[in-house]
mmCIF file of C-alpha atoms in Angstrom:
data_model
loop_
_atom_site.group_PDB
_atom_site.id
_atom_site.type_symbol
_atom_site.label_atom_id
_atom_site.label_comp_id
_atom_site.label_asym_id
_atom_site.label_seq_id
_atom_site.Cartn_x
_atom_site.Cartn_y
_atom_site.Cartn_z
ATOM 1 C CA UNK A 12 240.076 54.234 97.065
ATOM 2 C CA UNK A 13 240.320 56.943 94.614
ATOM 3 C CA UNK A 14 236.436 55.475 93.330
ATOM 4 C CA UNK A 15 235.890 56.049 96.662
ATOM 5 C CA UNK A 16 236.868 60.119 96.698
ATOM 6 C CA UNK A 17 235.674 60.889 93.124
ATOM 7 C CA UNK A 18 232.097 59.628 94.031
ATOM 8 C CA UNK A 19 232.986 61.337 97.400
ATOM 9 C CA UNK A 20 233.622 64.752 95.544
ATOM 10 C CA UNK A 21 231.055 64.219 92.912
ATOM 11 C CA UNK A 22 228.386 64.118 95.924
ATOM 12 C CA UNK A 23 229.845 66.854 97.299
ATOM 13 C CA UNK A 24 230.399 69.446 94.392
ATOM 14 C CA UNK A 25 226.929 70.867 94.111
ATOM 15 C CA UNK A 26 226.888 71.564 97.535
ATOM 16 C CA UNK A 27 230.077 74.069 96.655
ATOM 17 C CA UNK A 28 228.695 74.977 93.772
ATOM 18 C CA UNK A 29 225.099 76.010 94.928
ATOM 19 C CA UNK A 30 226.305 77.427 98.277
ATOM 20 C CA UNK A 31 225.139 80.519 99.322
ATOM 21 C CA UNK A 32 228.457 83.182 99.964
ATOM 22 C CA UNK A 33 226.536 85.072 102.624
ATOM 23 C CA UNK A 34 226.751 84.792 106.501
ATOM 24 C CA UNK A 35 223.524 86.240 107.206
ATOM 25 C CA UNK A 36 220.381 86.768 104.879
ATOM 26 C CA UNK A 37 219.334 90.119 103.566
ATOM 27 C CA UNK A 38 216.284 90.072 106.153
ATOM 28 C CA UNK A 39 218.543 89.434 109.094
ATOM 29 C CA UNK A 40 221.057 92.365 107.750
ATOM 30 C CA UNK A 41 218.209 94.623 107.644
ATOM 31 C CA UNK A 42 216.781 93.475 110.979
ATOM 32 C CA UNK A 43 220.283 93.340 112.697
ATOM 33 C CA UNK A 44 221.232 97.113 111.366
ATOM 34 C CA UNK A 45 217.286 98.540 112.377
ATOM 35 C CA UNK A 46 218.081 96.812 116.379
ATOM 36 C CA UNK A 47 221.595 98.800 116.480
ATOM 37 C CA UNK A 48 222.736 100.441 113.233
ATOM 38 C CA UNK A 49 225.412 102.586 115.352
ATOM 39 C CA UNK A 50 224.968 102.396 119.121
ATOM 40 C CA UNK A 51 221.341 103.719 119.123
ATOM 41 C CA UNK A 52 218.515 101.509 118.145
ATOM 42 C CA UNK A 53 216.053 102.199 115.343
ATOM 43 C CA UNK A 54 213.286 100.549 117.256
ATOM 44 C CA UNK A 55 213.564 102.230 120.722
ATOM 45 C CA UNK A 56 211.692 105.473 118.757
ATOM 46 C CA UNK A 57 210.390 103.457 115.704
ATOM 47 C CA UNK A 58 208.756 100.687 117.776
ATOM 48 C CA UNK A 59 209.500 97.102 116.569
ATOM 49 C CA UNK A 60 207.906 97.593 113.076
ATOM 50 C CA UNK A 61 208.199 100.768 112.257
ATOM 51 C CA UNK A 62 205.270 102.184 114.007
ATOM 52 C CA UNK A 63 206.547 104.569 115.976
ATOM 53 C CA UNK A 64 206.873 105.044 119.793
ATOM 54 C CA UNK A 65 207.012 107.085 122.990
ATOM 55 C CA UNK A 66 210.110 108.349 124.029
ATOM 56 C CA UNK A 67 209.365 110.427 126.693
ATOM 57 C CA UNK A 68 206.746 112.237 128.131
ATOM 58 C CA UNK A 69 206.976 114.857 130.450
ATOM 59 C CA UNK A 70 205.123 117.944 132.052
ATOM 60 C CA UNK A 71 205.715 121.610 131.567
ATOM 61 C CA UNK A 72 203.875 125.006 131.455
ATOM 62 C CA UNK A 73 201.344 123.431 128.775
ATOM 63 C CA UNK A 74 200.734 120.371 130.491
ATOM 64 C CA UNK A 75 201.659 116.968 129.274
ATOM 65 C CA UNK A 76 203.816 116.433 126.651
ATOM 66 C CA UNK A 77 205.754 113.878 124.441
ATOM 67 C CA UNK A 78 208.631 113.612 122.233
ATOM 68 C CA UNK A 79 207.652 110.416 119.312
ATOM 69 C CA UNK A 80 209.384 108.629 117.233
ATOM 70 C CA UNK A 81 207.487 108.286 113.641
ATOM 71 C CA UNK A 82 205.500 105.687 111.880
ATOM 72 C CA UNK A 83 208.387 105.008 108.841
ATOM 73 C CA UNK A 84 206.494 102.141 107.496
ATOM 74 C CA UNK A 85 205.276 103.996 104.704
ATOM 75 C CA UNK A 86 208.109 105.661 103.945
ATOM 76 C CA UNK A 87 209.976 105.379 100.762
ATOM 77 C CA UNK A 88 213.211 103.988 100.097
ATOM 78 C CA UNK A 89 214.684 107.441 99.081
ATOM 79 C CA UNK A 90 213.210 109.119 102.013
ATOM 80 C CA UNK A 91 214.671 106.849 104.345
ATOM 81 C CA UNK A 92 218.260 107.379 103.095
ATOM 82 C CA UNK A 93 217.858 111.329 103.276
ATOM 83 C CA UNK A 94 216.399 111.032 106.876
ATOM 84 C CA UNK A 95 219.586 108.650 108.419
ATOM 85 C CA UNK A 96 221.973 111.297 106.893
ATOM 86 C CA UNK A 97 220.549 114.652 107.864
ATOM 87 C CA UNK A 98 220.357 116.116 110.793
ATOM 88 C CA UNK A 99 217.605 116.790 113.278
ATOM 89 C CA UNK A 100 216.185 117.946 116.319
ATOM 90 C CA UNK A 101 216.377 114.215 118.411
ATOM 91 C CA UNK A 102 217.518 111.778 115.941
ATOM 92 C CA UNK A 103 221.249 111.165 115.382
ATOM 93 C CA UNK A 104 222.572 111.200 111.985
ATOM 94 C CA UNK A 105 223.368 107.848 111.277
ATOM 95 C CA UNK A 106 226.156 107.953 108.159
ATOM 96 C CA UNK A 107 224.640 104.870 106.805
ATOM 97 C CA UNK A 108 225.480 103.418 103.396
ATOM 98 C CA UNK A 109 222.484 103.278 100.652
ATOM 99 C CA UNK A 110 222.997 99.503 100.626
ATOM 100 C CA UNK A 111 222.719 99.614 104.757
ATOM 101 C CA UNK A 112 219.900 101.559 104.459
ATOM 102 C CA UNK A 113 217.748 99.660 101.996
ATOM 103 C CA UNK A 114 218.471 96.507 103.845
ATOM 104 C CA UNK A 115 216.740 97.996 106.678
ATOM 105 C CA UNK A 116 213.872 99.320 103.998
ATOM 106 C CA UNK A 117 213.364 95.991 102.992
ATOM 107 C CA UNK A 118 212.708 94.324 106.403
ATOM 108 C CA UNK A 119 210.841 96.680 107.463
ATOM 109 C CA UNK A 120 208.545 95.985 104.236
ATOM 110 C CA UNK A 121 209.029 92.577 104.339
ATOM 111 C CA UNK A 122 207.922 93.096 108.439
ATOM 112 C CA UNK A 123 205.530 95.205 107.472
ATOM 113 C CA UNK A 124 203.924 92.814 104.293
ATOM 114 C CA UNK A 125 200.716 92.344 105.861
ATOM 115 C CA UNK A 126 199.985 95.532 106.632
ATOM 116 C CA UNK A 127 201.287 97.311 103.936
ATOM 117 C CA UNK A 128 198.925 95.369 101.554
ATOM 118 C CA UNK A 129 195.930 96.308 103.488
ATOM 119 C CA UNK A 130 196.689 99.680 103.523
ATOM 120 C CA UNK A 131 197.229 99.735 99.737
ATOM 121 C CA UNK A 132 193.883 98.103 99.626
ATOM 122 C CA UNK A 133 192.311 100.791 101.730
ATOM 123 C CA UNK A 134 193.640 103.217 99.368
ATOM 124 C CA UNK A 135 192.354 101.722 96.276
ATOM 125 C CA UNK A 136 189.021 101.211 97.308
ATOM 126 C CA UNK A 137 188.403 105.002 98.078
#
């Protein structure tokens, strides 16, 4: 019996030992915090990825007009953390944490991979 539960535990220890402590990944942080970091949603103005959105359009005495939310996949990290703690015109400040805010950063680049690289490419090749 005790064989039993030291080749029991044996089998068992690197499982303990190796286990990851967090709940949730860093992606799924980031992506959880950019679909409702404080009651309002990153991606109803950013768009899914980043790419910015409509929020409303509407007529008045200069004809059609719209209020959009920006592309921010190109923004940098420090950027990012000075626009979800200032204050502007439409978008609520945000009182995020650095470490909130560059979990968002990096799903958004991780998202945003792809396109990112192509973009550097673009640039390059100018």
């Amino acid at each position: 019996m005790i064989k039993q539960i030291l080749l029991l535990c044996s089998l068992l220890s690197p499982i303990f030992i190796y286990a990851d402590e967090d709940f949730i990944s860093h992606y799924e942080y980031g992506e959880m915090l950019y679909q409702n970091p404080r009651g309002v949603s990153c991606l109803q103005c950013h768009g899914d990825s980043g790419e910015g959105t409509t929020i409303v359009e509407f007529r008045d005495i200069h004809g059609k007009q719209a209020i959009k939310g920006s592309d921010i996949r190109k923004e940098s990290l420090q950027a990012m953390i000075h626009a979800v703690n200032s204050y502007h015109k439409i978008m609520p400040r945000y009182y995020l944490t650095e470490e909130e805010v560059k979990a968002i950063y990096d799903y958004l680049q991780e998202k945003n991979r792809v396109y990112l690289s192509q973009l550097k490419e673009t640039n390059t090749t100018e």
